[in-house]
PDB file of C-alpha atoms in Angstrom:
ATOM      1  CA  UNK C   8      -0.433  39.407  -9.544  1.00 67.00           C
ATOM      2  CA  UNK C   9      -0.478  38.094 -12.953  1.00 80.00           C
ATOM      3  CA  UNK C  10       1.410  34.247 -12.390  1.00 78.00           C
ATOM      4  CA  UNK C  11      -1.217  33.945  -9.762  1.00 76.00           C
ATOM      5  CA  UNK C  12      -4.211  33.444 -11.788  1.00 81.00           C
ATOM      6  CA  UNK C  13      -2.029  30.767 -13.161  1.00 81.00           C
ATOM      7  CA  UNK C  14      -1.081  29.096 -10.145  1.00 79.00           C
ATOM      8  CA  UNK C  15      -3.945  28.161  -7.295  1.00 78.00           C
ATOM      9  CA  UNK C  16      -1.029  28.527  -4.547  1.00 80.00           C
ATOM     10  CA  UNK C  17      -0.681  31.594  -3.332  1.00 87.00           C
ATOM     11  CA  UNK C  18       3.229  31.389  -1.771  1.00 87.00           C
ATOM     12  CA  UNK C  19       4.137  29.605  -5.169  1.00 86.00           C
ATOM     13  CA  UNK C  20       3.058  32.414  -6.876  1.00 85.00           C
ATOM     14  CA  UNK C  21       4.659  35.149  -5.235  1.00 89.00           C
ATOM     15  CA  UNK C  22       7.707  32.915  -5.564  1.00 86.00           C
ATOM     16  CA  UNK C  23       8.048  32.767  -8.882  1.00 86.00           C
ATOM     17  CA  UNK C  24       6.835  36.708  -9.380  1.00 88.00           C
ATOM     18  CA  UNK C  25       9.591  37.133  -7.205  1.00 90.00           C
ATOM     19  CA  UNK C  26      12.072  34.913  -8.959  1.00 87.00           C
ATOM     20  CA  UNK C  27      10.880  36.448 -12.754  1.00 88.00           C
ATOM     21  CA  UNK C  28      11.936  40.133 -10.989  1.00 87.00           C
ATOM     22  CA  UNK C  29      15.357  38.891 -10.049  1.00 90.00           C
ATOM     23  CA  UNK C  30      16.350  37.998 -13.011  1.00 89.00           C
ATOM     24  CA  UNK C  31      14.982  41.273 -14.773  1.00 84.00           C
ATOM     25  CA  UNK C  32      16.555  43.132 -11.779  1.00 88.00           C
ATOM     26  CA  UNK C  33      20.580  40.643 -13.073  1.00 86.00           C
ATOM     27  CA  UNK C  34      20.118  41.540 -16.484  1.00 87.00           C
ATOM     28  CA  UNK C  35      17.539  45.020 -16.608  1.00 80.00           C
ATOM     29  CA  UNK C  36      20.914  46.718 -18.368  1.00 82.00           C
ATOM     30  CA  UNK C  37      20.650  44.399 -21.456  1.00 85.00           C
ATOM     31  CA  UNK C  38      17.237  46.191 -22.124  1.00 83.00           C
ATOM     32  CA  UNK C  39      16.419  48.748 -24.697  1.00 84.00           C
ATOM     33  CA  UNK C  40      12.639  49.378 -24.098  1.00 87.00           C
ATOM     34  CA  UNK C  41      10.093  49.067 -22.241  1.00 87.00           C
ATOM     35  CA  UNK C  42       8.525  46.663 -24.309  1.00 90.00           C
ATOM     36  CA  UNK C  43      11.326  44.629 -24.460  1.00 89.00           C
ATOM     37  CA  UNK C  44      10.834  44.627 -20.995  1.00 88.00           C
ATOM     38  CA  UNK C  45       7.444  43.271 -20.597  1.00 88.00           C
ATOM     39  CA  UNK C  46       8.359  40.445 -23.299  1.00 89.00           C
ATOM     40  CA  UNK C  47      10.957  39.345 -20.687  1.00 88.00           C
ATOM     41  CA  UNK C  48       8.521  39.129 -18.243  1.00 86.00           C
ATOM     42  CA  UNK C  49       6.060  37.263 -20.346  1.00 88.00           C
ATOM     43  CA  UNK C  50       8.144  35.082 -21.599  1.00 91.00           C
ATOM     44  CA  UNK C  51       9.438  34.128 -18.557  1.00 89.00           C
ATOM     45  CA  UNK C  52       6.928  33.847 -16.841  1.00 89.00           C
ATOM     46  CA  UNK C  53       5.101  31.518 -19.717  1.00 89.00           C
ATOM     47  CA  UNK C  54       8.849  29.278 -18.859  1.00 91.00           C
ATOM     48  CA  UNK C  55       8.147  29.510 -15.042  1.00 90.00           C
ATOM     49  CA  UNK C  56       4.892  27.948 -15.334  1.00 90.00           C
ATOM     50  CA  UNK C  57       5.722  25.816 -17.344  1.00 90.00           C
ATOM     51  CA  UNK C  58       8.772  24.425 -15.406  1.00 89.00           C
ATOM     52  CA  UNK C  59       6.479  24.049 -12.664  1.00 89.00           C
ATOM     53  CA  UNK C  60       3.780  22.448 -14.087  1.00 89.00           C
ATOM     54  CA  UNK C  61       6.195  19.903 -15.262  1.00 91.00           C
ATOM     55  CA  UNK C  62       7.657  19.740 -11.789  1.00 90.00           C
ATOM     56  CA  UNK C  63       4.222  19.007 -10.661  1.00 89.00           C
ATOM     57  CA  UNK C  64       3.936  16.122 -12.829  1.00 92.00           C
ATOM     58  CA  UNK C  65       6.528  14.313 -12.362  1.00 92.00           C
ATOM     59  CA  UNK C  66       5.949  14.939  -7.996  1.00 90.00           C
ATOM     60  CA  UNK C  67       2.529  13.228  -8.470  1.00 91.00           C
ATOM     61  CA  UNK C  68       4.190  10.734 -10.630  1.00 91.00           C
ATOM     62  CA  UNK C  69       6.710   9.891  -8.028  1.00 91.00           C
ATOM     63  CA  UNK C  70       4.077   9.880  -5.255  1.00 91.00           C
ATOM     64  CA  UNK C  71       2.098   7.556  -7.248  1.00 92.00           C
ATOM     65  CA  UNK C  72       4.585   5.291  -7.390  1.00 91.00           C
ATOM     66  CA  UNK C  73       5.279   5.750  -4.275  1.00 92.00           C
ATOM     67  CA  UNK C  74       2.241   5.175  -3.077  1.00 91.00           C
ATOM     68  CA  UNK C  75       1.757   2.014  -5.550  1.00 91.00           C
ATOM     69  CA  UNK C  76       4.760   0.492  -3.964  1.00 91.00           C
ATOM     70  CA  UNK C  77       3.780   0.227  -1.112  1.00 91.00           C
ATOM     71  CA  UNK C  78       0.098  -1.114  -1.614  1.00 91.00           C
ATOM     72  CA  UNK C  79       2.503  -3.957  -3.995  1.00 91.00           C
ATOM     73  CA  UNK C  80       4.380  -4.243  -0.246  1.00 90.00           C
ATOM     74  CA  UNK C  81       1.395  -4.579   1.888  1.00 88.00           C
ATOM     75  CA  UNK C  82      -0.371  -7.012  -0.306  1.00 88.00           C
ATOM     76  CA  UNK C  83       2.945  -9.188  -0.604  1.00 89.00           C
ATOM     77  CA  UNK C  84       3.014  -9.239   3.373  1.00 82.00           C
ATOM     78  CA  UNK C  85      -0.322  -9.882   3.638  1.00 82.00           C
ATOM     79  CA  UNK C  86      -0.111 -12.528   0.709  1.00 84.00           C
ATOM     80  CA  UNK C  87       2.798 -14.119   3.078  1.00 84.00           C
ATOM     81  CA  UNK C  88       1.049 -13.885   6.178  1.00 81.00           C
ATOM     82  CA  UNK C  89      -2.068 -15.666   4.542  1.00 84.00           C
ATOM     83  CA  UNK C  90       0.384 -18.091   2.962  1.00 86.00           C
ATOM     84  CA  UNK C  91       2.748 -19.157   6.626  1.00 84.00           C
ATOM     85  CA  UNK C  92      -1.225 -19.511   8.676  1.00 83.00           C
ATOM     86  CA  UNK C  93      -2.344 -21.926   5.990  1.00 86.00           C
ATOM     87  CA  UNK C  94       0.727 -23.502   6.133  1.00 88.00           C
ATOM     88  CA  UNK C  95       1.215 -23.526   9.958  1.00 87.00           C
ATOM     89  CA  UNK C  96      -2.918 -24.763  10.250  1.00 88.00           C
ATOM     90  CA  UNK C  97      -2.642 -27.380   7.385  1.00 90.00           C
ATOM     91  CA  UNK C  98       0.459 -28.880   9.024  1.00 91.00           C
ATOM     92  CA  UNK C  99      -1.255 -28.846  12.612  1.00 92.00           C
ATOM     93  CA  UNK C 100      -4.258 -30.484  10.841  1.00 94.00           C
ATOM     94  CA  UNK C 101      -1.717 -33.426   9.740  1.00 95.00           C
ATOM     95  CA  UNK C 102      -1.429 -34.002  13.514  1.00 93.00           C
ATOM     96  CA  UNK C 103      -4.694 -35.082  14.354  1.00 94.00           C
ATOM     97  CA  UNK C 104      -5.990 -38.610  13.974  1.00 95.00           C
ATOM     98  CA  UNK C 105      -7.245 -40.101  10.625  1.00 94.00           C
ATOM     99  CA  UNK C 106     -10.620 -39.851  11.937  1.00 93.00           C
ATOM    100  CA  UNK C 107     -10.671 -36.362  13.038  1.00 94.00           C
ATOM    101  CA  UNK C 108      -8.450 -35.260  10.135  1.00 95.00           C
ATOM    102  CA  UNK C 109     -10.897 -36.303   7.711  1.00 95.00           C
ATOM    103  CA  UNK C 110     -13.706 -34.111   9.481  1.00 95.00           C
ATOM    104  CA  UNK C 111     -11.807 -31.322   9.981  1.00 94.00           C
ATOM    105  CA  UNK C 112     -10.487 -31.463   6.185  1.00 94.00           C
ATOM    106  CA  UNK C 113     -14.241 -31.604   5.234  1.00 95.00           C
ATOM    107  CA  UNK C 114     -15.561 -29.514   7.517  1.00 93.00           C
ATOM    108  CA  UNK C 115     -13.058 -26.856   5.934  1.00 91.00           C
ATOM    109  CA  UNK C 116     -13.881 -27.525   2.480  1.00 93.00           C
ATOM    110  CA  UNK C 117     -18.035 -25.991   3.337  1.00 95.00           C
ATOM    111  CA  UNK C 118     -19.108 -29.332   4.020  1.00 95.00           C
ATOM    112  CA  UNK C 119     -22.370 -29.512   6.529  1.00 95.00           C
ATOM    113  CA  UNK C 120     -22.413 -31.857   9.531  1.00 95.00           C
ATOM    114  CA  UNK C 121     -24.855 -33.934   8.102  1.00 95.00           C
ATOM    115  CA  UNK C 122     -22.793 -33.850   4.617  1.00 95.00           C
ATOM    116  CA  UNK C 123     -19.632 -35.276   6.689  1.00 94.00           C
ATOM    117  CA  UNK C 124     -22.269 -37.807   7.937  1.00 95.00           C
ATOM    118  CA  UNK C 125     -23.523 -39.119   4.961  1.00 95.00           C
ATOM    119  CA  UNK C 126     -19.371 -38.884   3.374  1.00 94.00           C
ATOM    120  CA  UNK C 127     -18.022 -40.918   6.106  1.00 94.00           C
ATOM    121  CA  UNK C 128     -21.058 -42.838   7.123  1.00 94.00           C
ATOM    122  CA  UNK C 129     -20.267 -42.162  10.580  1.00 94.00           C
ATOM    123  CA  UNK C 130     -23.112 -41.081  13.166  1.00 94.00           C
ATOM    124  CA  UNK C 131     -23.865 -37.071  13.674  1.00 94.00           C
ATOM    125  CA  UNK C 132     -22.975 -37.455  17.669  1.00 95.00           C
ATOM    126  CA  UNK C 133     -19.332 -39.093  16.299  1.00 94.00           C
ATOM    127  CA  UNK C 134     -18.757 -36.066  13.819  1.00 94.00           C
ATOM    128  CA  UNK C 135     -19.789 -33.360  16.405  1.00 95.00           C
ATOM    129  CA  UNK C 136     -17.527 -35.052  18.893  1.00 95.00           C
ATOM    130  CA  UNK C 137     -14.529 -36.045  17.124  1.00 95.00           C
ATOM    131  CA  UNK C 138     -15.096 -32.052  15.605  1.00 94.00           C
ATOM    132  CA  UNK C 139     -14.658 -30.728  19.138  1.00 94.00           C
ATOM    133  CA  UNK C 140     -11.669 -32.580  19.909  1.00 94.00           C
ATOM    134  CA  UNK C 141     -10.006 -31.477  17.004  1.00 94.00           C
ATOM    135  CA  UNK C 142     -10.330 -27.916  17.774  1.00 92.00           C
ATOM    136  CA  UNK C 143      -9.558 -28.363  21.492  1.00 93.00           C
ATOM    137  CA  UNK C 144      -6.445 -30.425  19.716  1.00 92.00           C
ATOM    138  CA  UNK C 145      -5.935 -27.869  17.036  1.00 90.00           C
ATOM    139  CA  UNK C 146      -5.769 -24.631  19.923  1.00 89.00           C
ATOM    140  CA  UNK C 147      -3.345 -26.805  21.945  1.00 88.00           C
ATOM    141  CA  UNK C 148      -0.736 -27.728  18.821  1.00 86.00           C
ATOM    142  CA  UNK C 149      -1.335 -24.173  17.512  1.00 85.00           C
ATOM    143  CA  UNK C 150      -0.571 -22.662  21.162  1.00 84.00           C
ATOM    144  CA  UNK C 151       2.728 -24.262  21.237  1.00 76.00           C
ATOM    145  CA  UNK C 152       3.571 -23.229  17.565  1.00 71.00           C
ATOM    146  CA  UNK C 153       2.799 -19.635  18.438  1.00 71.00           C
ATOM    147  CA  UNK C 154       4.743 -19.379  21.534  1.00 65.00           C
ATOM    148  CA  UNK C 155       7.885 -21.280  19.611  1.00 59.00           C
ATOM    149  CA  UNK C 156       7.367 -18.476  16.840  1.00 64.00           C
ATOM    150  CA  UNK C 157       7.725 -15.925  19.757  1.00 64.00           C
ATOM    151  CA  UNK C 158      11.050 -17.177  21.402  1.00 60.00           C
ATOM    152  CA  UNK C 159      12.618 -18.840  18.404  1.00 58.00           C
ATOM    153  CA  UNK C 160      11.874 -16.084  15.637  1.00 60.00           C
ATOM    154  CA  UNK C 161      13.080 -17.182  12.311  1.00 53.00           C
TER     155      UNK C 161
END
């Protein structure tokens, strides 16, 4: 079939052949040759293809976009969701006592143990403790914040 070296699937093919022979079969009277004939055909069938390689075009545009919107979507949600746990952590982090604040806050910024120690000019024993109790503090306040998120949604 000739549209089908034009056309890599198969049913599309036939569908158009079959499409280009209906309309030779509305208007076959019109025709005064044979010739005539197979410039129809030709010609139409150059339009077909054509029509659907446009068609093609603008489907993978549109799944593209598609497709573009929602990465854009995911990344905004995940954007979000990075945002609100900063947020929620930060304002847990406020919680905790000056002492264990500070570690914490410096502990989260890269800084070593020892670094903290030599910062504060507090013993290595006082940082690992008051470090401890901040997370034990930290998993208790965060706890309660998730379960509140879970019965009150906003």
């Amino acid at each position: 079939m000739f549209v089908g070296r034009f056309l890599a699937d198969r049913e599309m093919a036939r569908d158009v052949t079959q499409d280009l022979f209906i309309k030779l079969w509305e208007i076959f009277r019109s025709f005064n040759s044979l010739e005539s004939i197979r410039a129809f055909l030709y010609r139409s069938a150059r339009n077909a293809l054509i029509n659907y390689a446009d068609h093609e075009k603008v489907k993978a545009l549109y799944e593209s976009r598609e497709q573009y919107k929602e990465q854009v979507e995911q990344d905004f949600l995940s954007g979000v969701i990075e945002e609100e746990t900063h947020r929620i952590i930060y304002q847990a982090i406020q919680q905790l006592p000056e002492g264990r604040r500070q570690i914490i806050l410096l502990s989260l910024q890269g800084h070593s143990n020892q670094e903290i120690v030599a910062l504060l000019g507090v013993s290595l024993n006082t940082v690992k403790t008051q470090k401890s109790k901040a997370y034990q503090q930290l998993r208790t306040i965060l706890k309660q914040v998730y379960l509140l998120k879970i019965f009150f949604p906003l």
